[in-house]
């Protein structure tokens, strides 16, 4: 009787063990044990991730797959945001992005062409597989590279007009981030799929031309600065220092871009001293003579017991305002 009970108990235990094992086995997807069969390396790039939730597992898998490209995922995210800001109409990016602040990894699958296999839970952990279908991802990269190349071609029409370096520099400044992005896309596309070395030759040429155009425009961009009604060269010195400090070349007699500066002064004299009301207008014209940038200020009354004191105080106020705002406004105009 006891023996029969023990046998029944053993059978029940064995049945429970086998059932538990089968349930566990059923929870483990085929890719986990046969990854190279389900996702062969010739067609897929894969990486496993684990976490305390499905999202954490996906983020970990995405972080691991980014190592295949030898880049940080936050760099990839920055590139994606850059292109959304540069030209949202020409680039169709997914806006459904989740970010884990501790890892700074995006779970948006579109950037890398990443998809996720079945996630399973065992031993208190979620496990999933991130995978990239090489051909599909390559097609995505290829289209984006073509879009970037088209944008570069348009910008270079202006950037390579070296008779107008101001407009050219403006276009080149916009082209360089797109060129950087295109270069990164081409790098990743080649990692995803082996391809003919010449497939991106025309885009690579556009990338290099963008860098060259920026340098040439900078070199050609010589400002001819002339100031009317200056006082002891205070305005000339301030503007020239600001422009030269930003890397521009100046000349008082010859330059591609003219910078006429006009200071107007209204003077009042009384027993209390000398008082000045000053106005400042700065214009920058491109190589065709067309106005590119304009800056103007009116200043409150400044005075002193002597004319010299009044002029020093008035022109010091002009200098302070130029130092505070001139380059910021000029750079903002360049980036429009």
mmCIF file of C-alpha atoms in Angstrom:
data_model
loop_
_atom_site.group_PDB
_atom_site.id
_atom_site.type_symbol
_atom_site.label_atom_id
_atom_site.label_comp_id
_atom_site.label_asym_id
_atom_site.label_seq_id
_atom_site.Cartn_x
_atom_site.Cartn_y
_atom_site.Cartn_z
ATOM 1 C CA UNK A 1 0.000 0.000 0.000
ATOM 2 C CA UNK A 2 2.782 2.401 1.018
ATOM 3 C CA UNK A 3 4.810 1.323 -1.983
ATOM 4 C CA UNK A 4 1.886 2.008 -4.265
ATOM 5 C CA UNK A 5 1.453 5.474 -2.735
ATOM 6 C CA UNK A 6 5.153 6.261 -3.195
ATOM 7 C CA UNK A 7 5.018 5.141 -6.810
ATOM 8 C CA UNK A 8 1.988 7.320 -7.462
ATOM 9 C CA UNK A 9 3.721 10.247 -5.791
ATOM 10 C CA UNK A 10 6.822 9.693 -7.928
ATOM 11 C CA UNK A 11 4.725 9.577 -11.066
ATOM 12 C CA UNK A 12 2.953 12.805 -10.101
ATOM 13 C CA UNK A 13 6.271 14.531 -9.344
ATOM 14 C CA UNK A 14 7.759 13.350 -12.620
ATOM 15 C CA UNK A 15 4.672 14.454 -14.501
ATOM 16 C CA UNK A 16 4.833 17.885 -12.824
ATOM 17 C CA UNK A 17 8.555 18.183 -13.659
ATOM 18 C CA UNK A 18 7.986 17.218 -17.269
ATOM 19 C CA UNK A 19 5.037 19.585 -17.522
ATOM 20 C CA UNK A 20 7.091 22.428 -16.000
ATOM 21 C CA UNK A 21 9.953 21.667 -18.370
ATOM 22 C CA UNK A 22 7.637 21.626 -21.367
ATOM 23 C CA UNK A 23 6.016 24.897 -20.278
ATOM 24 C CA UNK A 24 9.500 26.449 -19.869
ATOM 25 C CA UNK A 25 10.611 25.088 -23.227
ATOM 26 C CA UNK A 26 7.473 26.432 -24.861
ATOM 27 C CA UNK A 27 8.253 29.895 -23.527
ATOM 28 C CA UNK A 28 11.690 29.971 -25.153
ATOM 29 C CA UNK A 29 11.371 30.989 -28.815
ATOM 30 C CA UNK A 30 13.233 29.143 -31.516
ATOM 31 C CA UNK A 31 15.609 32.026 -32.191
ATOM 32 C CA UNK A 32 17.091 31.711 -28.699
ATOM 33 C CA UNK A 33 18.500 28.245 -29.293
ATOM 34 C CA UNK A 34 18.963 28.381 -33.064
ATOM 35 C CA UNK A 35 19.745 32.014 -33.812
ATOM 36 C CA UNK A 36 22.056 31.339 -36.757
ATOM 37 C CA UNK A 37 19.380 29.171 -38.358
ATOM 38 C CA UNK A 38 16.445 31.532 -37.835
ATOM 39 C CA UNK A 39 18.461 34.685 -38.534
ATOM 40 C CA UNK A 40 21.488 33.680 -40.655
ATOM 41 C CA UNK A 41 24.340 36.184 -40.537
ATOM 42 C CA UNK A 42 24.386 36.620 -44.304
ATOM 43 C CA UNK A 43 20.917 38.163 -44.178
ATOM 44 C CA UNK A 44 20.637 39.614 -40.662
ATOM 45 C CA UNK A 45 22.543 41.515 -37.988
ATOM 46 C CA UNK A 46 21.395 40.418 -34.520
ATOM 47 C CA UNK A 47 21.967 41.156 -30.827
ATOM 48 C CA UNK A 48 20.346 39.877 -27.619
ATOM 49 C CA UNK A 49 19.215 42.120 -24.758
ATOM 50 C CA UNK A 50 17.956 41.456 -21.244
ATOM 51 C CA UNK A 51 16.121 43.660 -18.762
ATOM 52 C CA UNK A 52 13.569 43.937 -16.010
ATOM 53 C CA UNK A 53 10.890 44.811 -18.552
ATOM 54 C CA UNK A 54 10.260 44.275 -22.226
ATOM 55 C CA UNK A 55 11.302 47.883 -22.951
ATOM 56 C CA UNK A 56 14.554 47.500 -21.004
ATOM 57 C CA UNK A 57 15.318 44.300 -22.910
ATOM 58 C CA UNK A 58 14.719 46.061 -26.237
ATOM 59 C CA UNK A 59 16.889 49.019 -25.217
ATOM 60 C CA UNK A 60 19.685 46.681 -24.174
ATOM 61 C CA UNK A 61 19.419 44.770 -27.449
ATOM 62 C CA UNK A 62 19.507 48.031 -29.385
ATOM 63 C CA UNK A 63 22.572 49.171 -27.451
ATOM 64 C CA UNK A 64 24.281 45.852 -28.229
ATOM 65 C CA UNK A 65 23.435 45.986 -31.915
ATOM 66 C CA UNK A 66 24.847 49.515 -32.134
ATOM 67 C CA UNK A 67 28.230 48.082 -31.119
ATOM 68 C CA UNK A 68 28.208 46.244 -34.422
ATOM 69 C CA UNK A 69 28.391 49.646 -36.077
ATOM 70 C CA UNK A 70 31.000 50.839 -33.577
ATOM 71 C CA UNK A 71 28.997 53.975 -32.810
ATOM 72 C CA UNK A 72 27.128 55.193 -29.757
ATOM 73 C CA UNK A 73 23.369 55.183 -30.019
ATOM 74 C CA UNK A 74 23.112 58.680 -28.600
ATOM 75 C CA UNK A 75 25.200 59.806 -31.600
ATOM 76 C CA UNK A 76 22.695 58.084 -33.868
ATOM 77 C CA UNK A 77 19.851 59.839 -32.077
ATOM 78 C CA UNK A 78 21.605 63.185 -32.472
ATOM 79 C CA UNK A 79 22.015 62.566 -36.202
ATOM 80 C CA UNK A 80 18.335 61.724 -36.479
ATOM 81 C CA UNK A 81 17.334 64.904 -34.653
ATOM 82 C CA UNK A 82 19.734 66.971 -36.787
ATOM 83 C CA UNK A 83 18.119 65.867 -40.012
ATOM 84 C CA UNK A 84 14.615 66.387 -38.632
ATOM 85 C CA UNK A 85 15.631 69.969 -37.813
ATOM 86 C CA UNK A 86 17.447 70.573 -41.102
ATOM 87 C CA UNK A 87 14.731 69.473 -43.448
ATOM 88 C CA UNK A 88 11.744 67.647 -42.025
ATOM 89 C CA UNK A 89 9.973 67.719 -45.389
ATOM 90 C CA UNK A 90 12.617 65.691 -47.179
ATOM 91 C CA UNK A 91 13.249 63.114 -44.484
ATOM 92 C CA UNK A 92 10.541 60.826 -43.183
ATOM 93 C CA UNK A 93 11.692 60.000 -39.658
ATOM 94 C CA UNK A 94 9.655 58.224 -37.040
ATOM 95 C CA UNK A 95 8.715 60.447 -34.120
ATOM 96 C CA UNK A 96 7.744 57.524 -31.892
ATOM 97 C CA UNK A 97 10.922 57.385 -29.851
ATOM 98 C CA UNK A 98 11.332 56.166 -26.283
ATOM 99 C CA UNK A 99 14.477 57.080 -24.385
ATOM 100 C CA UNK A 100 15.909 55.407 -21.313
ATOM 101 C CA UNK A 101 17.856 58.174 -19.541
ATOM 102 C CA UNK A 102 20.225 55.759 -17.841
ATOM 103 C CA UNK A 103 21.458 54.334 -21.139
ATOM 104 C CA UNK A 104 20.481 57.161 -23.514
ATOM 105 C CA UNK A 105 19.424 54.641 -26.120
ATOM 106 C CA UNK A 106 16.504 55.178 -28.445
ATOM 107 C CA UNK A 107 13.997 52.390 -28.969
ATOM 108 C CA UNK A 108 12.958 53.843 -32.308
ATOM 109 C CA UNK A 109 13.638 51.029 -34.722
ATOM 110 C CA UNK A 110 13.531 53.091 -37.879
ATOM 111 C CA UNK A 111 16.945 54.727 -37.648
ATOM 112 C CA UNK A 112 18.874 51.497 -37.874
ATOM 113 C CA UNK A 113 16.095 49.502 -39.527
ATOM 114 C CA UNK A 114 15.889 47.520 -36.274
ATOM 115 C CA UNK A 115 13.084 45.088 -35.517
ATOM 116 C CA UNK A 116 12.531 42.927 -32.445
ATOM 117 C CA UNK A 117 11.888 39.199 -32.285
ATOM 118 C CA UNK A 118 9.576 37.540 -29.756
ATOM 119 C CA UNK A 119 10.398 38.530 -26.172
ATOM 120 C CA UNK A 120 10.207 35.928 -23.415
ATOM 121 C CA UNK A 121 10.349 35.991 -19.608
ATOM 122 C CA UNK A 122 12.299 33.510 -17.532
ATOM 123 C CA UNK A 123 14.239 33.576 -14.252
ATOM 124 C CA UNK A 124 13.000 37.073 -13.493
ATOM 125 C CA UNK A 125 14.370 38.574 -16.727
ATOM 126 C CA UNK A 126 12.934 39.575 -20.072
ATOM 127 C CA UNK A 127 14.991 38.584 -23.093
ATOM 128 C CA UNK A 128 14.607 39.696 -26.686
ATOM 129 C CA UNK A 129 16.479 39.789 -29.954
ATOM 130 C CA UNK A 130 17.072 42.924 -32.027
ATOM 131 C CA UNK A 131 17.673 42.234 -35.686
ATOM 132 C CA UNK A 132 18.324 44.129 -38.875
ATOM 133 C CA UNK A 133 17.339 42.691 -42.215
ATOM 134 C CA UNK A 134 20.366 43.667 -44.261
ATOM 135 C CA UNK A 135 18.676 44.223 -47.628
ATOM 136 C CA UNK A 136 15.763 46.153 -46.146
ATOM 137 C CA UNK A 137 18.017 48.368 -44.014
ATOM 138 C CA UNK A 138 20.329 49.026 -46.954
ATOM 139 C CA UNK A 139 17.371 50.220 -49.032
ATOM 140 C CA UNK A 140 16.389 52.631 -46.233
ATOM 141 C CA UNK A 141 19.927 53.996 -46.010
ATOM 142 C CA UNK A 142 20.147 54.233 -49.796
ATOM 143 C CA UNK A 143 17.003 56.365 -50.007
ATOM 144 C CA UNK A 144 18.160 58.666 -47.244
ATOM 145 C CA UNK A 145 21.558 59.041 -48.861
ATOM 146 C CA UNK A 146 19.842 60.006 -52.125
ATOM 147 C CA UNK A 147 17.699 62.560 -50.269
ATOM 148 C CA UNK A 148 20.762 64.070 -48.590
ATOM 149 C CA UNK A 149 22.620 64.174 -51.917
ATOM 150 C CA UNK A 150 19.723 66.029 -53.525
ATOM 151 C CA UNK A 151 19.753 68.608 -50.750
ATOM 152 C CA UNK A 152 23.529 69.039 -51.076
ATOM 153 C CA UNK A 153 23.269 69.576 -54.833
ATOM 154 C CA UNK A 154 20.807 72.427 -54.274
ATOM 155 C CA UNK A 155 22.914 74.083 -51.592
ATOM 156 C CA UNK A 156 26.125 73.805 -53.591
ATOM 157 C CA UNK A 157 24.603 75.838 -56.422
ATOM 158 C CA UNK A 158 24.812 78.779 -54.005
ATOM 159 C CA UNK A 159 27.807 77.702 -51.913
ATOM 160 C CA UNK A 160 30.067 77.389 -54.955
ATOM 161 C CA UNK A 161 29.217 80.859 -56.297
ATOM 162 C CA UNK A 162 32.495 82.253 -55.012
ATOM 163 C CA UNK A 163 31.768 85.794 -56.163
ATOM 164 C CA UNK A 164 29.178 85.938 -53.394
ATOM 165 C CA UNK A 165 30.939 84.425 -50.389
ATOM 166 C CA UNK A 166 28.405 85.657 -47.844
ATOM 167 C CA UNK A 167 25.500 83.847 -49.478
ATOM 168 C CA UNK A 168 27.886 81.029 -50.298
ATOM 169 C CA UNK A 169 29.005 80.667 -46.692
ATOM 170 C CA UNK A 170 25.397 80.709 -45.578
ATOM 171 C CA UNK A 171 24.626 77.790 -47.910
ATOM 172 C CA UNK A 172 27.849 75.961 -47.047
ATOM 173 C CA UNK A 173 27.118 76.258 -43.317
ATOM 174 C CA UNK A 174 23.801 74.528 -43.965
ATOM 175 C CA UNK A 175 25.385 71.917 -46.233
ATOM 176 C CA UNK A 176 28.106 70.733 -43.855
ATOM 177 C CA UNK A 177 25.799 69.091 -41.253
ATOM 178 C CA UNK A 178 23.964 67.328 -44.088
ATOM 179 C CA UNK A 179 27.304 66.226 -45.526
ATOM 180 C CA UNK A 180 28.307 64.838 -42.116
ATOM 181 C CA UNK A 181 25.020 62.990 -41.905
ATOM 182 C CA UNK A 182 25.366 61.566 -45.411
ATOM 183 C CA UNK A 183 28.902 60.380 -44.613
ATOM 184 C CA UNK A 184 27.612 58.563 -41.521
ATOM 185 C CA UNK A 185 24.785 56.980 -43.500
ATOM 186 C CA UNK A 186 27.190 55.722 -46.157
ATOM 187 C CA UNK A 187 29.444 54.258 -43.475
ATOM 188 C CA UNK A 188 26.548 52.359 -41.913
ATOM 189 C CA UNK A 189 25.136 51.274 -45.266
ATOM 190 C CA UNK A 190 28.455 49.642 -46.144
ATOM 191 C CA UNK A 191 28.465 47.846 -42.796
ATOM 192 C CA UNK A 192 24.937 46.569 -43.337
ATOM 193 C CA UNK A 193 25.601 45.204 -46.804
ATOM 194 C CA UNK A 194 28.639 44.723 -48.982
ATOM 195 C CA UNK A 195 28.280 46.817 -52.100
ATOM 196 C CA UNK A 196 30.209 48.169 -55.054
ATOM 197 C CA UNK A 197 32.845 50.650 -53.874
ATOM 198 C CA UNK A 198 31.614 53.182 -56.455
ATOM 199 C CA UNK A 199 27.942 53.089 -55.504
ATOM 200 C CA UNK A 200 28.261 56.185 -53.334
ATOM 201 C CA UNK A 201 30.996 57.914 -55.344
ATOM 202 C CA UNK A 202 28.825 60.833 -56.455
ATOM 203 C CA UNK A 203 27.534 61.457 -52.926
ATOM 204 C CA UNK A 204 31.050 61.272 -51.507
ATOM 205 C CA UNK A 205 32.073 63.909 -54.040
ATOM 206 C CA UNK A 206 29.199 66.141 -52.896
ATOM 207 C CA UNK A 207 30.255 65.698 -49.275
ATOM 208 C CA UNK A 208 33.818 66.762 -50.077
ATOM 209 C CA UNK A 209 32.627 69.688 -52.176
ATOM 210 C CA UNK A 210 30.562 70.925 -49.228
ATOM 211 C CA UNK A 211 33.615 71.020 -46.977
ATOM 212 C CA UNK A 212 35.704 72.684 -49.704
ATOM 213 C CA UNK A 213 33.031 75.288 -50.454
ATOM 214 C CA UNK A 214 32.902 76.345 -46.820
ATOM 215 C CA UNK A 215 36.665 76.825 -46.718
ATOM 216 C CA UNK A 216 36.813 78.749 -49.998
ATOM 217 C CA UNK A 217 33.929 81.020 -49.009
ATOM 218 C CA UNK A 218 35.709 81.734 -45.738
ATOM 219 C CA UNK A 219 38.925 82.577 -47.586
ATOM 220 C CA UNK A 220 37.140 84.803 -50.113
ATOM 221 C CA UNK A 221 35.143 86.557 -47.459
ATOM 222 C CA UNK A 222 37.162 89.748 -46.968
ATOM 223 C CA UNK A 223 35.267 92.681 -45.439
ATOM 224 C CA UNK A 224 36.014 96.205 -46.533
ATOM 225 C CA UNK A 225 35.177 98.232 -43.432
ATOM 226 C CA UNK A 226 34.626 101.993 -43.604
ATOM 227 C CA UNK A 227 33.262 104.019 -40.674
ATOM 228 C CA UNK A 228 31.907 107.548 -41.035
ATOM 229 C CA UNK A 229 31.943 109.949 -38.069
ATOM 230 C CA UNK A 230 34.011 107.623 -35.879
ATOM 231 C CA UNK A 231 35.674 108.910 -32.748
ATOM 232 C CA UNK A 232 39.317 107.935 -32.303
ATOM 233 C CA UNK A 233 38.636 104.754 -34.347
ATOM 234 C CA UNK A 234 36.580 103.320 -31.488
ATOM 235 C CA UNK A 235 33.823 101.884 -33.694
ATOM 236 C CA UNK A 236 36.220 100.696 -36.411
ATOM 237 C CA UNK A 237 38.412 98.933 -33.867
ATOM 238 C CA UNK A 238 35.471 97.248 -32.159
ATOM 239 C CA UNK A 239 33.833 95.927 -35.334
ATOM 240 C CA UNK A 240 37.131 94.805 -36.830
ATOM 241 C CA UNK A 241 38.076 93.003 -33.604
ATOM 242 C CA UNK A 242 34.709 91.231 -33.563
ATOM 243 C CA UNK A 243 34.912 90.107 -37.179
ATOM 244 C CA UNK A 244 38.563 89.088 -36.990
ATOM 245 C CA UNK A 245 37.886 87.282 -33.731
ATOM 246 C CA UNK A 246 35.257 85.230 -35.579
ATOM 247 C CA UNK A 247 37.833 84.278 -38.226
ATOM 248 C CA UNK A 248 37.017 86.815 -40.953
ATOM 249 C CA UNK A 249 39.560 88.878 -42.865
ATOM 250 C CA UNK A 250 39.305 92.677 -43.074
ATOM 251 C CA UNK A 251 40.665 95.429 -45.276
ATOM 252 C CA UNK A 252 40.134 99.182 -45.170
ATOM 253 C CA UNK A 253 40.606 99.541 -48.938
ATOM 254 C CA UNK A 254 39.773 96.272 -50.675
ATOM 255 C CA UNK A 255 37.330 93.465 -49.974
ATOM 256 C CA UNK A 256 34.652 91.313 -51.577
ATOM 257 C CA UNK A 257 31.996 92.442 -49.103
ATOM 258 C CA UNK A 258 31.610 96.078 -48.157
ATOM 259 C CA UNK A 259 30.782 97.113 -44.591
ATOM 260 C CA UNK A 260 29.733 100.773 -44.528
ATOM 261 C CA UNK A 261 29.169 102.054 -40.982
ATOM 262 C CA UNK A 262 27.501 105.351 -40.234
ATOM 263 C CA UNK A 263 27.507 107.033 -36.835
ATOM 264 C CA UNK A 264 25.291 110.101 -36.470
ATOM 265 C CA UNK A 265 25.725 112.387 -33.501
ATOM 266 C CA UNK A 266 23.420 115.132 -32.264
ATOM 267 C CA UNK A 267 25.146 117.429 -29.800
ATOM 268 C CA UNK A 268 23.659 119.650 -27.121
ATOM 269 C CA UNK A 269 25.691 122.098 -25.080
ATOM 270 C CA UNK A 270 24.673 123.826 -21.899
ATOM 271 C CA UNK A 271 26.179 125.183 -18.718
ATOM 272 C CA UNK A 272 26.035 121.624 -17.314
ATOM 273 C CA UNK A 273 28.245 120.280 -20.089
ATOM 274 C CA UNK A 274 28.085 118.563 -23.467
ATOM 275 C CA UNK A 275 25.439 115.927 -24.260
ATOM 276 C CA UNK A 276 25.313 113.555 -27.225
ATOM 277 C CA UNK A 277 22.550 111.504 -28.865
ATOM 278 C CA UNK A 278 24.089 108.825 -31.090
ATOM 279 C CA UNK A 279 22.723 106.496 -33.752
ATOM 280 C CA UNK A 280 24.593 103.645 -35.397
ATOM 281 C CA UNK A 281 23.885 101.860 -38.677
ATOM 282 C CA UNK A 282 26.002 98.972 -39.953
ATOM 283 C CA UNK A 283 25.320 97.356 -43.321
ATOM 284 C CA UNK A 284 27.050 94.409 -44.923
ATOM 285 C CA UNK A 285 26.710 93.894 -48.673
ATOM 286 C CA UNK A 286 27.626 90.771 -50.619
ATOM 287 C CA UNK A 287 29.786 90.590 -53.727
ATOM 288 C CA UNK A 288 26.973 91.916 -55.924
ATOM 289 C CA UNK A 289 26.439 94.964 -53.740
ATOM 290 C CA UNK A 290 23.103 93.707 -52.408
ATOM 291 C CA UNK A 291 22.441 94.239 -48.716
ATOM 292 C CA UNK A 292 22.927 91.026 -46.790
ATOM 293 C CA UNK A 293 22.804 92.210 -43.188
ATOM 294 C CA UNK A 294 21.739 95.346 -41.398
ATOM 295 C CA UNK A 295 22.290 96.395 -37.782
ATOM 296 C CA UNK A 296 21.108 99.612 -36.188
ATOM 297 C CA UNK A 297 20.917 101.087 -32.717
ATOM 298 C CA UNK A 298 19.835 104.354 -31.107
ATOM 299 C CA UNK A 299 21.527 105.305 -27.855
ATOM 300 C CA UNK A 300 20.315 107.329 -24.905
ATOM 301 C CA UNK A 301 21.883 110.658 -24.085
ATOM 302 C CA UNK A 302 25.447 110.572 -22.816
ATOM 303 C CA UNK A 303 27.303 113.605 -21.513
ATOM 304 C CA UNK A 304 30.201 115.097 -19.669
ATOM 305 C CA UNK A 305 31.596 118.368 -18.507
ATOM 306 C CA UNK A 306 33.833 118.459 -21.541
ATOM 307 C CA UNK A 307 33.318 117.420 -25.149
ATOM 308 C CA UNK A 308 36.008 114.759 -24.783
ATOM 309 C CA UNK A 309 34.248 113.214 -21.780
ATOM 310 C CA UNK A 310 30.932 113.238 -23.638
ATOM 311 C CA UNK A 311 32.371 111.567 -26.738
ATOM 312 C CA UNK A 312 34.241 108.957 -24.712
ATOM 313 C CA UNK A 313 31.098 108.000 -22.808
ATOM 314 C CA UNK A 314 28.883 107.976 -25.893
ATOM 315 C CA UNK A 315 31.252 105.863 -27.972
ATOM 316 C CA UNK A 316 31.982 103.529 -25.065
ATOM 317 C CA UNK A 317 28.240 102.843 -24.983
ATOM 318 C CA UNK A 318 28.352 102.058 -28.713
ATOM 319 C CA UNK A 319 31.300 99.711 -28.152
ATOM 320 C CA UNK A 320 29.506 97.901 -25.318
ATOM 321 C CA UNK A 321 26.420 97.349 -27.440
ATOM 322 C CA UNK A 322 28.436 96.094 -30.400
ATOM 323 C CA UNK A 323 30.335 93.660 -28.178
ATOM 324 C CA UNK A 324 27.102 92.386 -26.661
ATOM 325 C CA UNK A 325 24.939 91.913 -29.751
ATOM 326 C CA UNK A 326 26.607 92.494 -33.124
ATOM 327 C CA UNK A 327 28.110 89.051 -33.779
ATOM 328 C CA UNK A 328 25.112 87.233 -32.361
ATOM 329 C CA UNK A 329 22.809 88.982 -34.827
ATOM 330 C CA UNK A 330 25.219 88.546 -37.723
ATOM 331 C CA UNK A 331 25.605 84.812 -37.013
ATOM 332 C CA UNK A 332 21.848 84.446 -36.736
ATOM 333 C CA UNK A 333 21.532 86.001 -40.199
ATOM 334 C CA UNK A 334 24.080 83.543 -41.594
ATOM 335 C CA UNK A 335 22.055 80.608 -40.265
ATOM 336 C CA UNK A 336 18.682 81.646 -41.687
#
